Amino acid sequence: MAATATGAAAGPDWRPLPREFFAPSAALVAPALLGHGLWRRTGAGWCGGWIVETEAYLANDPAAHSFRGPTERNRAMFGPPGRAYVYFIYGNHHCVNAVCGPAGVGEAVLIRAVEPVAGLDFLHARRPVRRPLDVTNGPGKLCAAMAIDRSLDGGDLLAPDAALQLVENPDLKAWLAAHGPVITTPRIGLRAAADWPLRFVAAGSAFVSRRATTAAK
């Protein structure tokens, strides 16, 4: 993808991930998403970057919003796969997830951090932080910087004309070699199922939300 150092992407010369990518359980999709792109169409052009941290939330998972069944808030989490599940939390920030598995199951991958490569002026205008590393190194931070809110809930992340898209990294193998290793850890900030090893981190990226010192066993 063509991008400038401070401006928006020059054009949509990428392609969305295929629908079948999201057909497996979120536990398999979450690590596979590392290195692929999350892109947002804005009035200033495109912004976004490569995903460097994810967490999986499963159908039998007491920490998942879907655990007690569908509600008006979590309905998008029940599919179909490849849709966005966006929720508002703590009365303060939004989080974005990619829905996985068959429709009706209720699994999703929380995108916890991205390494920005496009639309940097837009991102920093929305999150004018002192350290550039802090602009998208957390789920609420990246949503604030990329203007992701509940208006995008239920949107198709794989549609070429979508405002928010998950796209293939054509140089994924090289990217992973440069940003690895991929480390698995327990999820962050949970009370229920806090020890489940479902957080996945590209440990070589400076944009992860919290450094992973040891892998989960």
mmCIF file of N, CA and C in Angstrom, residues 28-107:
data_model
loop_
_atom_site.group_PDB
_atom_site.id
_atom_site.type_symbol
_atom_site.label_atom_id
_atom_site.label_comp_id
_atom_site.label_asym_id
_atom_site.label_seq_id
_atom_site.Cartn_x
_atom_site.Cartn_y
_atom_site.Cartn_z
ATOM 1 N N LEU A 28 -8.051 -19.176 16.720
ATOM 2 C CA LEU A 28 -7.160 -19.375 15.575
ATOM 3 C C LEU A 28 -7.019 -18.104 14.747
ATOM 4 N N VAL A 29 -8.079 -17.335 14.649
ATOM 5 C CA VAL A 29 -8.034 -16.114 13.833
ATOM 6 C C VAL A 29 -7.175 -15.040 14.496
ATOM 7 N N ALA A 30 -7.216 -14.944 15.816
ATOM 8 C CA ALA A 30 -6.515 -13.860 16.518
ATOM 9 C C ALA A 30 -5.020 -13.816 16.203
ATOM 10 N N PRO A 31 -4.274 -14.915 16.321
ATOM 11 C CA PRO A 31 -2.852 -14.828 15.965
ATOM 12 C C PRO A 31 -2.635 -14.650 14.470
ATOM 13 N N ALA A 32 -3.546 -15.181 13.651
ATOM 14 C CA ALA A 32 -3.400 -15.052 12.197
ATOM 15 C C ALA A 32 -3.604 -13.625 11.726
ATOM 16 N N LEU A 33 -4.301 -12.797 12.494
ATOM 17 C CA LEU A 33 -4.534 -11.394 12.108
ATOM 18 C C LEU A 33 -3.289 -10.525 12.267
ATOM 19 N N LEU A 34 -2.340 -10.965 13.088
ATOM 20 C CA LEU A 34 -1.145 -10.151 13.315
ATOM 21 C C LEU A 34 -0.419 -9.895 11.991
ATOM 22 N N GLY A 35 -0.138 -8.635 11.731
ATOM 23 C CA GLY A 35 0.559 -8.254 10.513
ATOM 24 C C GLY A 35 -0.344 -7.841 9.376
ATOM 25 N N HIS A 36 -1.629 -8.160 9.453
ATOM 26 C CA HIS A 36 -2.576 -7.678 8.452
ATOM 27 C C HIS A 36 -3.044 -6.281 8.837
ATOM 28 N N GLY A 37 -3.774 -5.633 7.934
ATOM 29 C CA GLY A 37 -4.057 -4.223 8.102
ATOM 30 C C GLY A 37 -5.461 -3.901 8.566
ATOM 31 N N LEU A 38 -5.578 -2.865 9.392
ATOM 32 C CA LEU A 38 -6.861 -2.256 9.747
ATOM 33 C C LEU A 38 -6.851 -0.848 9.173
ATOM 34 N N TRP A 39 -7.735 -0.598 8.197
ATOM 35 C CA TRP A 39 -7.756 0.686 7.490
ATOM 36 C C TRP A 39 -9.106 1.369 7.670
ATOM 37 N N ARG A 40 -9.078 2.692 7.821
ATOM 38 C CA ARG A 40 -10.284 3.501 8.045
ATOM 39 C C ARG A 40 -10.359 4.580 6.967
ATOM 40 N N ARG A 41 -11.499 4.624 6.275
ATOM 41 C CA ARG A 41 -11.740 5.668 5.276
ATOM 42 C C ARG A 41 -12.255 6.913 6.000
ATOM 43 N N THR A 42 -11.618 8.059 5.799
ATOM 44 C CA THR A 42 -12.021 9.305 6.444
ATOM 45 C C THR A 42 -12.160 10.405 5.393
ATOM 46 N N GLY A 43 -12.657 11.546 5.819
ATOM 47 C CA GLY A 43 -12.752 12.685 4.913
ATOM 48 C C GLY A 43 -11.400 13.171 4.446
ATOM 49 N N ALA A 44 -10.341 12.821 5.178
ATOM 50 C CA ALA A 44 -8.980 13.217 4.805
ATOM 51 C C ALA A 44 -8.263 12.126 4.030
ATOM 52 N N GLY A 45 -8.950 11.045 3.696
ATOM 53 C CA GLY A 45 -8.330 9.912 3.017
ATOM 54 C C GLY A 45 -8.308 8.701 3.935
ATOM 55 N N TRP A 46 -7.337 7.826 3.712
ATOM 56 C CA TRP A 46 -7.235 6.592 4.489
ATOM 57 C C TRP A 46 -6.229 6.742 5.622
ATOM 58 N N CYS A 47 -6.543 6.100 6.747
ATOM 59 C CA CYS A 47 -5.568 5.988 7.827
ATOM 60 C C CYS A 47 -5.587 4.543 8.318
ATOM 61 N N GLY A 48 -4.519 4.158 9.012
ATOM 62 C CA GLY A 48 -4.487 2.804 9.554
ATOM 63 C C GLY A 48 -3.085 2.253 9.656
ATOM 64 N N GLY A 49 -3.028 0.955 9.905
ATOM 65 C CA GLY A 49 -1.726 0.327 10.053
ATOM 66 C C GLY A 49 -1.843 -1.163 10.230
ATOM 67 N N TRP A 50 -0.726 -1.779 10.611
ATOM 68 C CA TRP A 50 -0.639 -3.225 10.761
ATOM 69 C C TRP A 50 -0.980 -3.631 12.182
ATOM 70 N N ILE A 51 -1.770 -4.674 12.313
ATOM 71 C CA ILE A 51 -2.221 -5.156 13.619
ATOM 72 C C ILE A 51 -1.060 -5.847 14.335
ATOM 73 N N VAL A 52 -0.811 -5.431 15.586
ATOM 74 C CA VAL A 52 0.322 -5.980 16.330
ATOM 75 C C VAL A 52 -0.095 -6.665 17.628
ATOM 76 N N GLU A 53 -1.391 -6.598 17.983
ATOM 77 C CA GLU A 53 -1.838 -7.217 19.233
ATOM 78 C C GLU A 53 -3.326 -7.527 19.126
ATOM 79 N N THR A 54 -3.706 -8.734 19.522
ATOM 80 C CA THR A 54 -5.099 -9.160 19.470
ATOM 81 C C THR A 54 -5.443 -9.984 20.707
ATOM 82 N N GLU A 55 -6.734 -10.125 20.959
ATOM 83 C CA GLU A 55 -7.229 -11.045 21.974
ATOM 84 C C GLU A 55 -8.438 -11.783 21.423
ATOM 85 N N ALA A 56 -8.531 -13.061 21.714
ATOM 86 C CA ALA A 56 -9.665 -13.870 21.284
ATOM 87 C C ALA A 56 -10.697 -13.974 22.399
ATOM 88 N N TYR A 57 -11.981 -13.916 22.011
ATOM 89 C CA TYR A 57 -13.101 -14.123 22.932
ATOM 90 C C TYR A 57 -13.996 -15.187 22.330
ATOM 91 N N LEU A 58 -14.268 -16.233 23.106
ATOM 92 C CA LEU A 58 -14.859 -17.463 22.597
ATOM 93 C C LEU A 58 -16.303 -17.636 23.067
ATOM 94 N N ALA A 59 -17.009 -18.566 22.436
ATOM 95 C CA ALA A 59 -18.421 -18.780 22.734
ATOM 96 C C ALA A 59 -18.638 -19.291 24.159
ATOM 97 N N ASN A 60 -17.700 -20.097 24.665
ATOM 98 C CA ASN A 60 -17.834 -20.660 26.015
ATOM 99 C C ASN A 60 -17.028 -19.876 27.038
ATOM 100 N N ASP A 61 -16.807 -18.624 26.774
ATOM 101 C CA ASP A 61 -15.853 -17.788 27.480
ATOM 102 C C ASP A 61 -16.591 -16.830 28.422
ATOM 103 N N PRO A 62 -16.446 -16.982 29.733
ATOM 104 C CA PRO A 62 -17.160 -16.098 30.645
ATOM 105 C C PRO A 62 -16.735 -14.636 30.557
ATOM 106 N N ALA A 63 -15.612 -14.359 29.904
ATOM 107 C CA ALA A 63 -15.189 -12.976 29.709
ATOM 108 C C ALA A 63 -15.764 -12.362 28.431
ATOM 109 N N ALA A 64 -16.386 -13.167 27.581
ATOM 110 C CA ALA A 64 -16.918 -12.682 26.307
ATOM 111 C C ALA A 64 -18.281 -12.038 26.506
ATOM 112 N N HIS A 65 -18.557 -10.981 25.771
ATOM 113 C CA HIS A 65 -19.869 -10.319 25.836
ATOM 114 C C HIS A 65 -20.988 -11.246 25.377
ATOM 115 N N SER A 66 -20.651 -12.254 24.593
ATOM 116 C CA SER A 66 -21.655 -13.169 24.042
ATOM 117 C C SER A 66 -22.026 -14.296 24.997
ATOM 118 N N PHE A 67 -21.392 -14.381 26.145
ATOM 119 C CA PHE A 67 -21.496 -15.567 27.010
ATOM 120 C C PHE A 67 -22.933 -15.858 27.438
ATOM 121 N N ARG A 68 -23.716 -14.809 27.672
ATOM 122 C CA ARG A 68 -25.097 -15.004 28.126
ATOM 123 C C ARG A 68 -26.119 -14.850 27.007
ATOM 124 N N GLY A 69 -25.638 -14.860 25.777
ATOM 125 C CA GLY A 69 -26.559 -14.795 24.652
ATOM 126 C C GLY A 69 -26.660 -13.404 24.050
ATOM 127 N N PRO A 70 -27.381 -13.297 22.933
ATOM 128 C CA PRO A 70 -27.453 -12.023 22.217
ATOM 129 C C PRO A 70 -28.293 -10.977 22.938
ATOM 130 N N THR A 71 -27.828 -9.732 22.839
ATOM 131 C CA THR A 71 -28.554 -8.564 23.326
ATOM 132 C C THR A 71 -28.478 -7.495 22.243
ATOM 133 N N GLU A 72 -29.140 -6.390 22.478
ATOM 134 C CA GLU A 72 -29.067 -5.302 21.508
ATOM 135 C C GLU A 72 -27.629 -4.800 21.370
ATOM 136 N N ARG A 73 -26.885 -4.782 22.473
ATOM 137 C CA ARG A 73 -25.511 -4.285 22.448
ATOM 138 C C ARG A 73 -24.575 -5.214 21.690
ATOM 139 N N ASN A 74 -24.693 -6.536 21.921
ATOM 140 C CA ASN A 74 -23.692 -7.470 21.393
ATOM 141 C C ASN A 74 -24.152 -8.215 20.146
ATOM 142 N N ARG A 75 -25.283 -7.831 19.568
ATOM 143 C CA ARG A 75 -25.872 -8.596 18.476
ATOM 144 C C ARG A 75 -24.886 -8.835 17.334
ATOM 145 N N ALA A 76 -24.072 -7.844 17.003
ATOM 146 C CA ALA A 76 -23.130 -7.987 15.887
ATOM 147 C C ALA A 76 -22.107 -9.083 16.131
ATOM 148 N N MET A 77 -21.850 -9.408 17.397
ATOM 149 C CA MET A 77 -20.848 -10.427 17.722
ATOM 150 C C MET A 77 -21.285 -11.821 17.277
ATOM 151 N N PHE A 78 -22.564 -11.999 16.987
ATOM 152 C CA PHE A 78 -23.078 -13.302 16.587
ATOM 153 C C PHE A 78 -23.067 -13.498 15.068
ATOM 154 N N GLY A 79 -22.388 -12.632 14.375
ATOM 155 C CA GLY A 79 -22.126 -12.862 12.970
ATOM 156 C C GLY A 79 -23.051 -12.138 12.025
ATOM 157 N N PRO A 80 -22.771 -12.407 10.753
ATOM 158 C CA PRO A 80 -21.859 -13.401 10.179
ATOM 159 C C PRO A 80 -20.387 -13.020 10.348
ATOM 160 N N PRO A 81 -19.475 -13.949 10.046
ATOM 161 C CA PRO A 81 -18.047 -13.666 10.217
ATOM 162 C C PRO A 81 -17.583 -12.555 9.295
ATOM 163 N N GLY A 82 -16.531 -11.845 9.745
ATOM 164 C CA GLY A 82 -15.984 -10.743 8.970
ATOM 165 C C GLY A 82 -16.679 -9.424 9.213
ATOM 166 N N ARG A 83 -17.608 -9.389 10.172
ATOM 167 C CA ARG A 83 -18.290 -8.150 10.545
ATOM 168 C C ARG A 83 -17.562 -7.490 11.713
ATOM 169 N N ALA A 84 -17.843 -6.207 11.903
ATOM 170 C CA ALA A 84 -17.281 -5.466 13.027
ATOM 171 C C ALA A 84 -18.218 -5.544 14.220
ATOM 172 N N TYR A 85 -17.651 -5.780 15.378
ATOM 173 C CA TYR A 85 -18.378 -5.619 16.638
ATOM 174 C C TYR A 85 -17.687 -4.494 17.393
ATOM 175 N N VAL A 86 -18.370 -3.361 17.512
ATOM 176 C CA VAL A 86 -17.814 -2.179 18.178
ATOM 177 C C VAL A 86 -18.656 -1.892 19.412
ATOM 178 N N TYR A 87 -18.007 -1.780 20.557
ATOM 179 C CA TYR A 87 -18.741 -1.475 21.782
ATOM 180 C C TYR A 87 -18.094 -0.303 22.517
ATOM 181 N N PHE A 88 -18.890 0.321 23.377
ATOM 182 C CA PHE A 88 -18.462 1.455 24.198
ATOM 183 C C PHE A 88 -18.295 0.955 25.625
ATOM 184 N N ILE A 89 -17.181 1.282 26.253
ATOM 185 C CA ILE A 89 -16.861 0.707 27.553
ATOM 186 C C ILE A 89 -16.399 1.781 28.532
ATOM 187 N N TYR A 90 -16.734 1.585 29.784
ATOM 188 C CA TYR A 90 -16.334 2.470 30.880
ATOM 189 C C TYR A 90 -16.808 3.908 30.663
ATOM 190 N N GLY A 91 -17.794 4.107 29.795
ATOM 191 C CA GLY A 91 -18.279 5.452 29.521
ATOM 192 C C GLY A 91 -17.230 6.372 28.943
ATOM 193 N N ASN A 92 -16.203 5.759 28.325
ATOM 194 C CA ASN A 92 -15.043 6.558 27.940
ATOM 195 C C ASN A 92 -14.496 6.245 26.560
ATOM 196 N N HIS A 93 -14.433 4.964 26.158
ATOM 197 C CA HIS A 93 -13.815 4.662 24.872
ATOM 198 C C HIS A 93 -14.471 3.476 24.185
ATOM 199 N N HIS A 94 -14.194 3.376 22.871
ATOM 200 C CA HIS A 94 -14.710 2.301 22.044
ATOM 201 C C HIS A 94 -13.627 1.238 21.845
ATOM 202 N N CYS A 95 -14.086 0.016 21.530
ATOM 203 C CA CYS A 95 -13.202 -1.080 21.166
ATOM 204 C C CYS A 95 -13.772 -1.740 19.914
ATOM 205 N N VAL A 96 -12.880 -2.199 19.026
ATOM 206 C CA VAL A 96 -13.322 -2.818 17.780
ATOM 207 C C VAL A 96 -12.867 -4.269 17.723
ATOM 208 N N ASN A 97 -13.777 -5.131 17.273
ATOM 209 C CA ASN A 97 -13.545 -6.558 17.161
ATOM 210 C C ASN A 97 -13.907 -7.047 15.768
ATOM 211 N N ALA A 98 -13.272 -8.131 15.353
ATOM 212 C CA ALA A 98 -13.635 -8.832 14.131
ATOM 213 C C ALA A 98 -14.372 -10.103 14.510
ATOM 214 N N VAL A 99 -15.590 -10.267 14.001
ATOM 215 C CA VAL A 99 -16.419 -11.430 14.331
ATOM 216 C C VAL A 99 -15.900 -12.661 13.592
ATOM 217 N N CYS A 100 -15.887 -13.803 14.287
ATOM 218 C CA CYS A 100 -15.339 -15.048 13.736
ATOM 219 C C CYS A 100 -16.331 -16.190 13.907
ATOM 220 N N GLY A 101 -16.054 -17.280 13.199
ATOM 221 C CA GLY A 101 -16.833 -18.489 13.337
ATOM 222 C C GLY A 101 -18.171 -18.399 12.633
ATOM 223 N N PRO A 102 -18.936 -19.484 12.670
ATOM 224 C CA PRO A 102 -20.239 -19.493 12.004
ATOM 225 C C PRO A 102 -21.194 -18.479 12.624
ATOM 226 N N ALA A 103 -22.125 -17.977 11.830
ATOM 227 C CA ALA A 103 -23.143 -17.063 12.335
ATOM 228 C C ALA A 103 -23.902 -17.725 13.470
ATOM 229 N N GLY A 104 -24.144 -16.957 14.526
ATOM 230 C CA GLY A 104 -24.881 -17.459 15.671
ATOM 231 C C GLY A 104 -24.025 -17.963 16.808
ATOM 232 N N VAL A 105 -22.716 -18.098 16.599
ATOM 233 C CA VAL A 105 -21.842 -18.681 17.625
ATOM 234 C C VAL A 105 -21.449 -17.652 18.685
ATOM 235 N N GLY A 106 -21.055 -16.451 18.280
ATOM 236 C CA GLY A 106 -20.701 -15.410 19.239
ATOM 237 C C GLY A 106 -19.240 -15.381 19.626
ATOM 238 N N GLU A 107 -18.338 -15.390 18.641
ATOM 239 C CA GLU A 107 -16.903 -15.266 18.895
ATOM 240 C C GLU A 107 -16.353 -14.061 18.142
#
